[in-house]
Coordinates of C-alpha atoms and ligand atoms in Angstrom, one line a residue:
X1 CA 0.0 0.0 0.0
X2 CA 1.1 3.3 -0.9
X3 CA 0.2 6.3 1.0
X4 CA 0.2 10.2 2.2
X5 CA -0.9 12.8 4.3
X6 CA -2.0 15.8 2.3
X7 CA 0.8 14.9 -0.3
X8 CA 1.7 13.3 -3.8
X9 CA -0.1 10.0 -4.0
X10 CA -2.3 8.3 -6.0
X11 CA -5.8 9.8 -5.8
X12 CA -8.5 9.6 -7.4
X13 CA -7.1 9.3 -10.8
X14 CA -3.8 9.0 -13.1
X15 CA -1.3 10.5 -10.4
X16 CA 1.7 10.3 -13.0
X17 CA 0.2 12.8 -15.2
X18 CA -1.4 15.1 -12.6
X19 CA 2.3 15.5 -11.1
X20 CA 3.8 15.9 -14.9
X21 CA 1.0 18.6 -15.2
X22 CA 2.0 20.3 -12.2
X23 CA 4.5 23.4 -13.2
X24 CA 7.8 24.1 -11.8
X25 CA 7.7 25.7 -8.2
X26 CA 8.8 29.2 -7.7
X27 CA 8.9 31.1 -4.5
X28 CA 8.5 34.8 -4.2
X29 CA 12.1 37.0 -3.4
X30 CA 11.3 40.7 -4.5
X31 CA 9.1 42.6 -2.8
X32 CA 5.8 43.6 -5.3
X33 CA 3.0 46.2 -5.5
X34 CA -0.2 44.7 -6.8
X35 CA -3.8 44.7 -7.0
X36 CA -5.0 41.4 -5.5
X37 CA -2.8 39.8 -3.1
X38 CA -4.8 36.1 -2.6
X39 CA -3.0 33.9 -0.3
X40 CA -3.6 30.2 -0.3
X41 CA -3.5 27.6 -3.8
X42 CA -6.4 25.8 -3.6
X43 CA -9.5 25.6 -5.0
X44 CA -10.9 28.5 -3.7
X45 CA -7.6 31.0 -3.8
X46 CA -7.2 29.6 -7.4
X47 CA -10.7 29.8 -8.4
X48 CA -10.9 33.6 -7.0
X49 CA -7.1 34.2 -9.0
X50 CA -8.8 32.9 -12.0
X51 CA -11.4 35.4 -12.3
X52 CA -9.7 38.3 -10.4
X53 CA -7.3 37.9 -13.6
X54 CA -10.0 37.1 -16.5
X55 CA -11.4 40.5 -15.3
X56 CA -8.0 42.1 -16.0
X57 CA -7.0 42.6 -12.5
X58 CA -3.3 42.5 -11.1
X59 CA -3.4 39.3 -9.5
X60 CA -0.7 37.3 -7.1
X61 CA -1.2 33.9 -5.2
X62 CA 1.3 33.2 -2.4
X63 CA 0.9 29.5 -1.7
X64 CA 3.1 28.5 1.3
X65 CA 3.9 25.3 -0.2
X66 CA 2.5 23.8 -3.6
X67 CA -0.6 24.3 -5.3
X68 CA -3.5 22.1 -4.0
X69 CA -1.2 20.4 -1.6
X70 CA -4.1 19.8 0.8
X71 CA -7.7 18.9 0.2
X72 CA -8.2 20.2 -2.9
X73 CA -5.2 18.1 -4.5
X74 CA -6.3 15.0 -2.4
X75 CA -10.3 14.6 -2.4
X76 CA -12.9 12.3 -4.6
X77 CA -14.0 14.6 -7.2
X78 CA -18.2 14.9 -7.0
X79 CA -19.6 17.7 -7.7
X80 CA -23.2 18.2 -6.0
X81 CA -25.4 21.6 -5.7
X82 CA -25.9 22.8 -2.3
X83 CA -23.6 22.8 0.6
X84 CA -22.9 21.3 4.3
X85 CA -25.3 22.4 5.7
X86 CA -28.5 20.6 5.1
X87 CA -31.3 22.4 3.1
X88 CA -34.1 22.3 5.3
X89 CA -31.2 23.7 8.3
X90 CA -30.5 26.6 5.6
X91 CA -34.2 27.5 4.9
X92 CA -34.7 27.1 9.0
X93 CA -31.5 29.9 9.3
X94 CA -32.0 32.2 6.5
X95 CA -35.3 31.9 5.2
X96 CA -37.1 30.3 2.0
X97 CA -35.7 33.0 -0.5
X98 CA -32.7 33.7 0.5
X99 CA -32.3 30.1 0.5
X100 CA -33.4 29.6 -2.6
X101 CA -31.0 32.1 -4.1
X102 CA -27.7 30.7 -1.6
X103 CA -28.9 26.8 -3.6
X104 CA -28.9 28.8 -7.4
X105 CA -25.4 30.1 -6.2
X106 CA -24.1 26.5 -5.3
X107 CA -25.7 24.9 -8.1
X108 CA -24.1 28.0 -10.7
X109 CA -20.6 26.7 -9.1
X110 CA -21.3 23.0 -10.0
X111 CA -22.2 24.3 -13.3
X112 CA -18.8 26.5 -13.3
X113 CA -16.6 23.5 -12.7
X114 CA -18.5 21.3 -15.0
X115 CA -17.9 24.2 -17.5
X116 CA -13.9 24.3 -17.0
X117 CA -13.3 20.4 -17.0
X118 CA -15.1 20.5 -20.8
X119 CA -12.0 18.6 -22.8
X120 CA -10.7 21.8 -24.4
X121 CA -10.4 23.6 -20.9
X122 CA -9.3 21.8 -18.9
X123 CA -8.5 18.2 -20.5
X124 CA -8.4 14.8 -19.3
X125 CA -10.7 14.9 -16.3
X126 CA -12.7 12.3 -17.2
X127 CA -16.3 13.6 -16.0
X128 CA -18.4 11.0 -15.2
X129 CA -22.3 11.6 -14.6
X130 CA -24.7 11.0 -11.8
X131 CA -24.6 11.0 -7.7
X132 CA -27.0 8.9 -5.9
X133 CA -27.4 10.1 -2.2
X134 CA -28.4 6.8 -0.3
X135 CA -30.3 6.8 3.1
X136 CA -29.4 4.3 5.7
X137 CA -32.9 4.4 7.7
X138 CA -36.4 3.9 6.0
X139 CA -37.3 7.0 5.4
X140 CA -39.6 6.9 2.6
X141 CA -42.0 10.1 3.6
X142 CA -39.4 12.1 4.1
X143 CA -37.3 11.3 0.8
X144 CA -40.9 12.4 -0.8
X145 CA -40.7 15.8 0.5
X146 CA -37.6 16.9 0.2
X147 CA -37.3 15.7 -4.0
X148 CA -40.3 18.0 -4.3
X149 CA -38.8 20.6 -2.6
X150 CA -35.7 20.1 -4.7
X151 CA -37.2 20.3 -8.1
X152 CA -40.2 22.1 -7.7
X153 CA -38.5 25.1 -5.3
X154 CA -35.0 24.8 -5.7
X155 CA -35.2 24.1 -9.8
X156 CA -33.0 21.1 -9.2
X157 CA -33.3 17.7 -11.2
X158 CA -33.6 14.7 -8.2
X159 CA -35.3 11.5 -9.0
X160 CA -36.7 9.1 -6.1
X161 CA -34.8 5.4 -5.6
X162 CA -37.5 2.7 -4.1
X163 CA -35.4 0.5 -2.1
X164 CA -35.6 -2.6 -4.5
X165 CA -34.0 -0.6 -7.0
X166 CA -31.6 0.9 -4.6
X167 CA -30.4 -2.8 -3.8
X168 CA -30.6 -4.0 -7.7
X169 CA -28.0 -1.1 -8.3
X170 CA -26.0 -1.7 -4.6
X171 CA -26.1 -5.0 -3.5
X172 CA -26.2 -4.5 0.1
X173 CA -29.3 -4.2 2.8
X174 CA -27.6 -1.6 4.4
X175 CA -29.3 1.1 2.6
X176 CA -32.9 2.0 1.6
X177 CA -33.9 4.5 -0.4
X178 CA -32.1 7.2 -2.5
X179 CA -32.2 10.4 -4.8
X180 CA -30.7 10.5 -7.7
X181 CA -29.0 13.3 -9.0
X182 CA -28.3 13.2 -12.7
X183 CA -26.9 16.5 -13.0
X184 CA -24.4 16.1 -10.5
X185 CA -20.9 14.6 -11.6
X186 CA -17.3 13.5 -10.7
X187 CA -14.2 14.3 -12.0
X188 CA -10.0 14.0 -11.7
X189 CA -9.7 16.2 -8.5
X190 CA -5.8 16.4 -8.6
X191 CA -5.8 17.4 -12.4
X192 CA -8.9 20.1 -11.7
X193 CA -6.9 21.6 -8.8
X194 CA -3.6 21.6 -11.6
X195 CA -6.1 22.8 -14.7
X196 CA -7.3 25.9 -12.6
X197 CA -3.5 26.9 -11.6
X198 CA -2.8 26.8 -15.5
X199 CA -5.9 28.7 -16.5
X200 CA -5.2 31.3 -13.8
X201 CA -1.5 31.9 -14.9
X202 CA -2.6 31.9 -18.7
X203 CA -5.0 34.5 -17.6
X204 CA -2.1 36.5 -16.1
X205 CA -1.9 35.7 -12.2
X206 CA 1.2 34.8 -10.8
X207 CA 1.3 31.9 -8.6
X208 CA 4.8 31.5 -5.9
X209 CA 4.8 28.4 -4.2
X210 CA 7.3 28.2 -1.0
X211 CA 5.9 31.2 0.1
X212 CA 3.7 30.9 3.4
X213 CA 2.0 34.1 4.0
X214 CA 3.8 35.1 8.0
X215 CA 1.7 37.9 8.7
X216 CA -0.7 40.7 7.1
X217 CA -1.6 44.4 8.0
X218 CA -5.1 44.4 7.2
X219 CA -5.5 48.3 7.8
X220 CA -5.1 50.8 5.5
X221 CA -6.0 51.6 1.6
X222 CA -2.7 49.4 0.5
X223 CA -2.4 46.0 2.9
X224 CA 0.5 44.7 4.1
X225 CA 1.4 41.1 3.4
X226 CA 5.2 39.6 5.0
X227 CA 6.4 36.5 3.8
X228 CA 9.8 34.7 4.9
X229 CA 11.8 36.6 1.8
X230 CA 10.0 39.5 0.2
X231 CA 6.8 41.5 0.9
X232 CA 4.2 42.9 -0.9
X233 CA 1.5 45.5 -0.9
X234 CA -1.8 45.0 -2.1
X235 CA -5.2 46.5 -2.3
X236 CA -7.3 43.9 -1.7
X237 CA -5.8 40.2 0.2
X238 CA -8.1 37.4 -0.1
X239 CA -7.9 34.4 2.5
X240 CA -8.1 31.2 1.3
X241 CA -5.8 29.5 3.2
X242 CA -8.2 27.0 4.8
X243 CA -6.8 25.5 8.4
X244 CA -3.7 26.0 7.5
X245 CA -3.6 30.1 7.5
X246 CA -2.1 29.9 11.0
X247 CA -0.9 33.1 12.6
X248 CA -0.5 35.1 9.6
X249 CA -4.8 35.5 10.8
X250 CA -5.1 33.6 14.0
X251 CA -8.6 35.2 14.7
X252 CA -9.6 33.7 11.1
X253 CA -8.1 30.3 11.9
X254 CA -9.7 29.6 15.2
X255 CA -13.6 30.0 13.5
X256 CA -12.8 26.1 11.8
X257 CA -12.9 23.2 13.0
X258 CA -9.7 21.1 11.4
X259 CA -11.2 17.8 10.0
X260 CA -8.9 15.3 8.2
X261 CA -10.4 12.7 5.6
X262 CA -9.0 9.6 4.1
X263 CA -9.6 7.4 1.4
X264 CA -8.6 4.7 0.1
X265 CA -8.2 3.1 -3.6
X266 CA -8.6 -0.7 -3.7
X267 CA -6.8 -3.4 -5.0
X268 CA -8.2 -4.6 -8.4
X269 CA -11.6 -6.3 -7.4
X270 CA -12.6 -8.1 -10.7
X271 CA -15.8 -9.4 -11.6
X272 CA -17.2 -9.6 -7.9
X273 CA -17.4 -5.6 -7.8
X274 CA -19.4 -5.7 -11.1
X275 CA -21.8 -8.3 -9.4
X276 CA -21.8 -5.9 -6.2
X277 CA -22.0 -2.1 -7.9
X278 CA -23.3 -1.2 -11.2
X279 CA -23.9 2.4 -10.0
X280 CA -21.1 4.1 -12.2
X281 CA -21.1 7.6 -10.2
X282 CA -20.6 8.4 -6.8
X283 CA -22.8 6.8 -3.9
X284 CA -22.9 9.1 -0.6
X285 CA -24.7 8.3 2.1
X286 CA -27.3 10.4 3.9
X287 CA -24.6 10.8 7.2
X288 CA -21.4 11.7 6.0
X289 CA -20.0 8.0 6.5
X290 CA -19.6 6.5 3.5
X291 CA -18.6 8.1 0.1
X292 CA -17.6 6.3 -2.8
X293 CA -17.3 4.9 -6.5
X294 CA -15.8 2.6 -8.7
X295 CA -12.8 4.1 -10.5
X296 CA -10.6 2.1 -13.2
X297 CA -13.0 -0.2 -13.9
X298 CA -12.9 -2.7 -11.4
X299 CA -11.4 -0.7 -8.2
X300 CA -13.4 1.6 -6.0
X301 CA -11.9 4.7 -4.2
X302 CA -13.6 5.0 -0.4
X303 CA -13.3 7.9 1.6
X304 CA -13.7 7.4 5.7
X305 CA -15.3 8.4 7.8
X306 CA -13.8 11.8 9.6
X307 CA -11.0 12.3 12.6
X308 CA -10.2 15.9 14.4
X309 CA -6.3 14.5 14.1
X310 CA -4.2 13.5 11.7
X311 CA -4.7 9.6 11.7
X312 CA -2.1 7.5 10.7
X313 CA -3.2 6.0 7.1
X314 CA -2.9 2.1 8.4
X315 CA -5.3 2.6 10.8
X316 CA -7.2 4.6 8.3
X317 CA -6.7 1.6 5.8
X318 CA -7.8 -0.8 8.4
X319 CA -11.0 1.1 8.8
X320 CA -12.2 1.7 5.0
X321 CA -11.3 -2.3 4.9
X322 CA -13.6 -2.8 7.4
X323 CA -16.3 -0.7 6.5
X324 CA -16.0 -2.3 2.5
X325 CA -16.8 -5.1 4.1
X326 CA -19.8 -4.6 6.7
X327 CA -21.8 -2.9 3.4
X328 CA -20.8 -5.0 0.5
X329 CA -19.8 -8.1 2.6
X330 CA -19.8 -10.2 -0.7
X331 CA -16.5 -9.1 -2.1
X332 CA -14.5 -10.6 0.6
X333 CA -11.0 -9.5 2.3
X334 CA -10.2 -6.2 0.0
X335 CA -6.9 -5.2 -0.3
X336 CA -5.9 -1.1 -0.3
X337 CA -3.4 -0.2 -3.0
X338 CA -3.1 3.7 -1.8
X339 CA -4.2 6.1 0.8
X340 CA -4.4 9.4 0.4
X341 CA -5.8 12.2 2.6
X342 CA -6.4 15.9 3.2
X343 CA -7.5 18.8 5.8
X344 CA -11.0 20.3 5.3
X345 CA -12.3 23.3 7.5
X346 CA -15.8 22.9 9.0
X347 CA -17.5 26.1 10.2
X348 CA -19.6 25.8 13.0
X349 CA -22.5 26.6 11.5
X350 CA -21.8 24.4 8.4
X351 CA -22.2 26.9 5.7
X352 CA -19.0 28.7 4.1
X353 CA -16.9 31.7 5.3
X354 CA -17.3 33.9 1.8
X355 CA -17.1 37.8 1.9
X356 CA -15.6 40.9 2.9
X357 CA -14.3 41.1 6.5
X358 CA -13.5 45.0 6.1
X359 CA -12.4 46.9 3.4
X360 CA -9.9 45.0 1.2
X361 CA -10.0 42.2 2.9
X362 CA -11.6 39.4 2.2
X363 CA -12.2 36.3 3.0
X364 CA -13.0 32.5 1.1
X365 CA -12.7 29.6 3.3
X366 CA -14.7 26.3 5.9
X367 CA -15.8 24.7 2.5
X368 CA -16.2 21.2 4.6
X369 CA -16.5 17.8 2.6
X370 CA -18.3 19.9 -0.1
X371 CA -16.0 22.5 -1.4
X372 CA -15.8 21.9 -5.2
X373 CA -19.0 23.8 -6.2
X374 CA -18.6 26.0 -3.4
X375 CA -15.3 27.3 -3.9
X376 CA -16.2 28.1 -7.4
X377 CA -19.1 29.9 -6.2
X378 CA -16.9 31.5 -3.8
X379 CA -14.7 32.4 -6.0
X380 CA -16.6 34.0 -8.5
X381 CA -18.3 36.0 -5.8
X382 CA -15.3 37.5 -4.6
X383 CA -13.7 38.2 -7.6
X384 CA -16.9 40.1 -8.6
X385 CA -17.3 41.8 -5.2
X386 CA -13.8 43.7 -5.8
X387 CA -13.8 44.7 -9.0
X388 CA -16.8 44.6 -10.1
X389 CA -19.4 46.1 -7.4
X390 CA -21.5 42.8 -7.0
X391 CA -22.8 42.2 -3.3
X392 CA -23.9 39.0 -3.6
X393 CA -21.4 37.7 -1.2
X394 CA -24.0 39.4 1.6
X395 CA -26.3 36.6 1.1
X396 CA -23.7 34.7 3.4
X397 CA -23.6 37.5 6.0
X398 CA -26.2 35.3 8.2
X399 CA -23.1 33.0 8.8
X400 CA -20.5 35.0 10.8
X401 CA -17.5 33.5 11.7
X402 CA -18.1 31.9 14.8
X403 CA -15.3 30.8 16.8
X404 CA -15.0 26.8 17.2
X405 CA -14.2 26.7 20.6
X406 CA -10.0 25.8 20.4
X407 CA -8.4 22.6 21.2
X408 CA -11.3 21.8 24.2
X409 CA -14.5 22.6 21.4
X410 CA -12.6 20.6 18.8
X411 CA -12.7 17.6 21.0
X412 CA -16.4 18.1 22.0
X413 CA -16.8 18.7 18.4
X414 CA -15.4 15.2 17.6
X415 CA -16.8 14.0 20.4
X416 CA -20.4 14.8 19.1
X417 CA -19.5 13.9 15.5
X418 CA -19.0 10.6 17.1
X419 CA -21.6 10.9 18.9
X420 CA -23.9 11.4 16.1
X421 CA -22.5 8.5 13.7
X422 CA -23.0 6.4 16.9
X423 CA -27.0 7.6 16.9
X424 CA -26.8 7.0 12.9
X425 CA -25.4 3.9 13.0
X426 CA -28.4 2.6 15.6
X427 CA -30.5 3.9 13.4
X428 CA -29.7 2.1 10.4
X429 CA -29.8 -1.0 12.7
X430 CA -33.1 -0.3 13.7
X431 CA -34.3 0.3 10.2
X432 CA -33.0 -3.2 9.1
X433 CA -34.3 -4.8 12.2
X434 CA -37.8 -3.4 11.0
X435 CA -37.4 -4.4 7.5
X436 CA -36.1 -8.0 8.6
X437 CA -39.4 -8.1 10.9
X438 CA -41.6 -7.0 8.4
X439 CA -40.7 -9.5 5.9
X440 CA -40.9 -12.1 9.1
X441 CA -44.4 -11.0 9.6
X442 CA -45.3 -11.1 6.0
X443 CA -43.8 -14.5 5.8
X444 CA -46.1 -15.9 8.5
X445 CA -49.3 -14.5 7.1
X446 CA -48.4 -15.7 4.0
X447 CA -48.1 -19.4 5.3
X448 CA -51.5 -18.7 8.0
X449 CA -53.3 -17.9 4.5
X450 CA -52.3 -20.9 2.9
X451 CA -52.6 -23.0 5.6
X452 CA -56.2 -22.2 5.9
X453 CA -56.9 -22.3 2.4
X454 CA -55.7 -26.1 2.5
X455 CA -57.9 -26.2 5.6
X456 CA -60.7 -24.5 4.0
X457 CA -61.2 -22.8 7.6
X458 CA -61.5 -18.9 8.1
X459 CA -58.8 -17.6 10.1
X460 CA -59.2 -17.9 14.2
X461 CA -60.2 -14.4 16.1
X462 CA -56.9 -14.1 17.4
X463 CA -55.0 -13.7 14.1
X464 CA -57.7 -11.3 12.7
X465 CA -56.8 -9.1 15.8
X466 CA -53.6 -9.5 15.2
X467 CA -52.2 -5.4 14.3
X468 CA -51.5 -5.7 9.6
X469 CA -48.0 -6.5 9.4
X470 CA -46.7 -3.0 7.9
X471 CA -47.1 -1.9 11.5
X472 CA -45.3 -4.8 13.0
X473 CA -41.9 -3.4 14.8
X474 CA -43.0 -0.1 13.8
Ligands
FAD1 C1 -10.5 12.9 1.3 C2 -11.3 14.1 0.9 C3 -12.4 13.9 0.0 C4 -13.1 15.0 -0.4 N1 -14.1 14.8 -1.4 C5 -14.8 15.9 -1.9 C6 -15.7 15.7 -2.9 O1 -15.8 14.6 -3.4 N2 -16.4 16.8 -3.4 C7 -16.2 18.0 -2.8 O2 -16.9 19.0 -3.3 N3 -15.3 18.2 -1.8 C8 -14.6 17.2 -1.3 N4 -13.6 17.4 -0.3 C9 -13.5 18.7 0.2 C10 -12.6 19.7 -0.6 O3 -11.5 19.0 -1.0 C11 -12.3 20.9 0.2 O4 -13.4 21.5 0.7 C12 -11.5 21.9 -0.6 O5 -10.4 21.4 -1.3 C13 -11.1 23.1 0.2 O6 -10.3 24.0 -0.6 P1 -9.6 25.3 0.0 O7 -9.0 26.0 -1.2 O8 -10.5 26.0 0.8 O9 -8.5 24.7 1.0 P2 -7.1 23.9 0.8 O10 -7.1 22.8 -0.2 O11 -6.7 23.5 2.2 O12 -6.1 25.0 0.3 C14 -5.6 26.0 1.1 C15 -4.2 26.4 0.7 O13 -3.8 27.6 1.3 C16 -2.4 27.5 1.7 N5 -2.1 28.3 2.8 C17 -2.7 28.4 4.0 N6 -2.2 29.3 4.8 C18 -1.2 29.9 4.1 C19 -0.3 30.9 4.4 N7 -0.3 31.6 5.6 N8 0.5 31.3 3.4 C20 0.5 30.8 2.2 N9 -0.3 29.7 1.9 C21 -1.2 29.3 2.8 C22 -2.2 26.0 2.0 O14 -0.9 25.6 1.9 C23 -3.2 25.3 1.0 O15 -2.5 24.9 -0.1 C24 -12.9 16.3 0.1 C25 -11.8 16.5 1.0 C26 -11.0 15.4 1.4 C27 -9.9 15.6 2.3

């Protein structure tokens, strides 16, 4: 097994390529006067670079060490609309239309990225169609109302799974229902992250890598940015440096909540995964536990569940093996060719840091587990808030930064993420136990009816009292 903590490895797609696309490194040694002083290479600082420069601006990324070094060079490539935070939580917080208008936004940065990984922008990304959300309880009612909010409110194409076809497509009984989302997608995530840098210099930002931001003078008509060899001044500085901004904007830092992620490419599986998964996009569950897809024909790429430290890959390995095996116990003991991993920042309120702090400065960052769409969102919004007058980035003003409580609230925070996987988890077992006793009761009534058929008797008083079996271990 091959692996790597927020580093060069093999993710989700052709590693060897990605790294030969990847540009030589230089780090910043003169000091510079520019427009738009963006700090942090990953999707979002790139994405915001990108258009800062495709509007003609003066643009300069100072990436502390290489270009989507973290998360966004290391995560599994779906692109969904919306965002963390669930949409009946968002409607709850900000109210049906501005919640309507913060699900357009997310769904025009799904389209944005679906736009740049077309062949001749950004090539070989190898887009892929279709999510499927799974739920893990029976909840049938409530899948109803929530695909007719999404198409009929939120303009968003979602088709309802039963659970028979849910299990034709998945073969496991862990899950029940779904919603299908046709528009949504997957892609190369490593090449995207690479594709965007590209664009962004084509477009006329410069990009130094090996150049951690130290600390910034936010006050004042030109900001002051210090890095290790050079400084700079700059009009407006745009943080996207995720959890990793550090004391160059402590204050900034201490509203996430540090989350790392790992997943895990398999061994070759062979016919047995083609027997076990002919859903060809990704599958995500309706808890944040399980994520994943087949890749390479006959391997599937798993992401795990999430840690407030940075675990050690085996025992990260061990645990993707383990959870292959409790859903799809039919393909046996899988082996894990590479792990890879990555950093995401989680608000506390679950929705993205995106707008202005004060005057020039500016802020794009907390994207979570969903941060393609959302950092393209973000960064158009930014780059359109500078230089062009658009205030769109005040729909997000609802969601201040909020601090997330240090060391001691990011242990209760893990300690309630575990916590609520824990309450998930019983949940799902209760919703099998149900099912399992359902078909039991079905079963039974099935062999009363015949019995008495044979016997040409009616059915004693005591089984017509008996409650229909739907409601059985209801
Ligand atoms: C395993 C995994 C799977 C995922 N799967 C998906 C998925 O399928 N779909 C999806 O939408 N999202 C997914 N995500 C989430 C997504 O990857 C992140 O939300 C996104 O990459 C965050 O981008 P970012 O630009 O905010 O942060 P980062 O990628 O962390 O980039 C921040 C950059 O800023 C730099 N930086 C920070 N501070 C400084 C400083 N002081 N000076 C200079 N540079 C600095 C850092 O070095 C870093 O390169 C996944 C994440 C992981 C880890």
């Amino acid at each position: 097994m091959t692996s790597e903590s927020t580093g060069a490895a093999d993710g989700p797609g052709d590693t060897a390529s990605a790294a030969a696309a990847a540009p030589q490194r230089a780090g910043l040694t003169v000091d510079l006067d520019v427009e738009i002083c963006v700090v942090g290479a990953g999707l979002a600082g790139l994405t915001v670079a990108l258009e800062a420069a495709r509007a003609g601006a003066n643009v300069v990324v100072l990436e502390g060490r290489q270009a989507g070094w973290s998360a966004s060079g290391h995560h599994l490539g779906t692109v969904m609309p919306g965002f963390a935070l669930p949409l009946s939580d968002l409607i709850a917080r900000v109210g049906f239309d501005d919640a309507c208008e913060l699900w357009s936004l997310s769904r025009a940065g799904a389209d944005y990225v679906r736009a740049h990984a077309a062949e001749h922008v950004i090539s070989g990304l190898g887009l892929t169609e279709g999510v499927l959300e799974v739920s893990n309880v029976d909840a049938g009612d409530r899948l109803i109302s929530r695909l007719q909010m999404l198409s009929e409110d939120f303009a968003t194409e979602a088709e309802g799974w039963q659970v028979d076809r849910v299990r034709d497509t998945l073969r496991t009984g862990r899950y029940f229902h779904a919603v299908h989302y046709p528009r949504a997608f997957q892609i190369d995530g490593r090449k995207y992250v690479h594709g965007l840098a590209e664009l962004a210099r084509n477009a006329g930002a410069r990009i130094f890598e090996d150049t951690p931001v130290v600390g910034i003078d936010p006050f004042g008509i030109r900001k002051r940015i210090v890095t290790p060899r050079a400084r700079l001044r700059a009009s407006h500085v745009v943080l996207a440096g995720n959890i990793h901004l550090g004391k160059a904007m402590q204050r900034l830092s201490d509203t996430l909540v540090p989350v790392w992620r790992h997943a895990a490419v398999t061994a070759p599986l062979g016919e047995r995964l083609a027997e076990a998964v002919t859903f060809h996009g990704s599958v995500i569950d309706t808890d944040g536990i399980d994520h994943f897809r087949i890749v390479g024909g006959d391997r599937l790429i798993w992401a795990s569940p999430e840690t407030t430290w940075d675990a050690r890959s085996e025992g990260q390995a061990a645990a993707i093996r383990r959870r292959i095996r409790t859903i799809f116990p039919q393909l046996g003991a899988v082996e894990i060719a590479t792990m890879f991993s990555g950093a995401i920042g989680q608000t506390v309120h679950g929705m993205p840091q995106i707008g202005r702090l004060s005057p020039g400065l500016w802020v794009a960052s907390g994207f979570g587990r969903q941060g393609l769409n959302t950092s393209a969102m973000a960064g158009q919004l930014i780059a359109g808030g500078m230089l062009e007058g658009d205030d769109r980035w005040r729909l997000f003003s609802p969601f201040e930064l909020v601090w997330a409580g240090g060391t001691t609230g990011r242990a209760a925070g893990y300690a309630i993420g575990l916590a609520e996987q824990a309450r998930s988890a019983a949940a799902g077992t209760l919703a099998r136990y149900r099912e399992q006793a359902r078909i039991r009761a079905r079963a039974r009534e099935a062999r009363f009816a015949e019995a008495n058929r044979l016997a040409g008797t009616r059915p004693p008083r005591s089984a017509a009292r008996r409650a229909p079996p739907d409601q059985e271990g209801a």
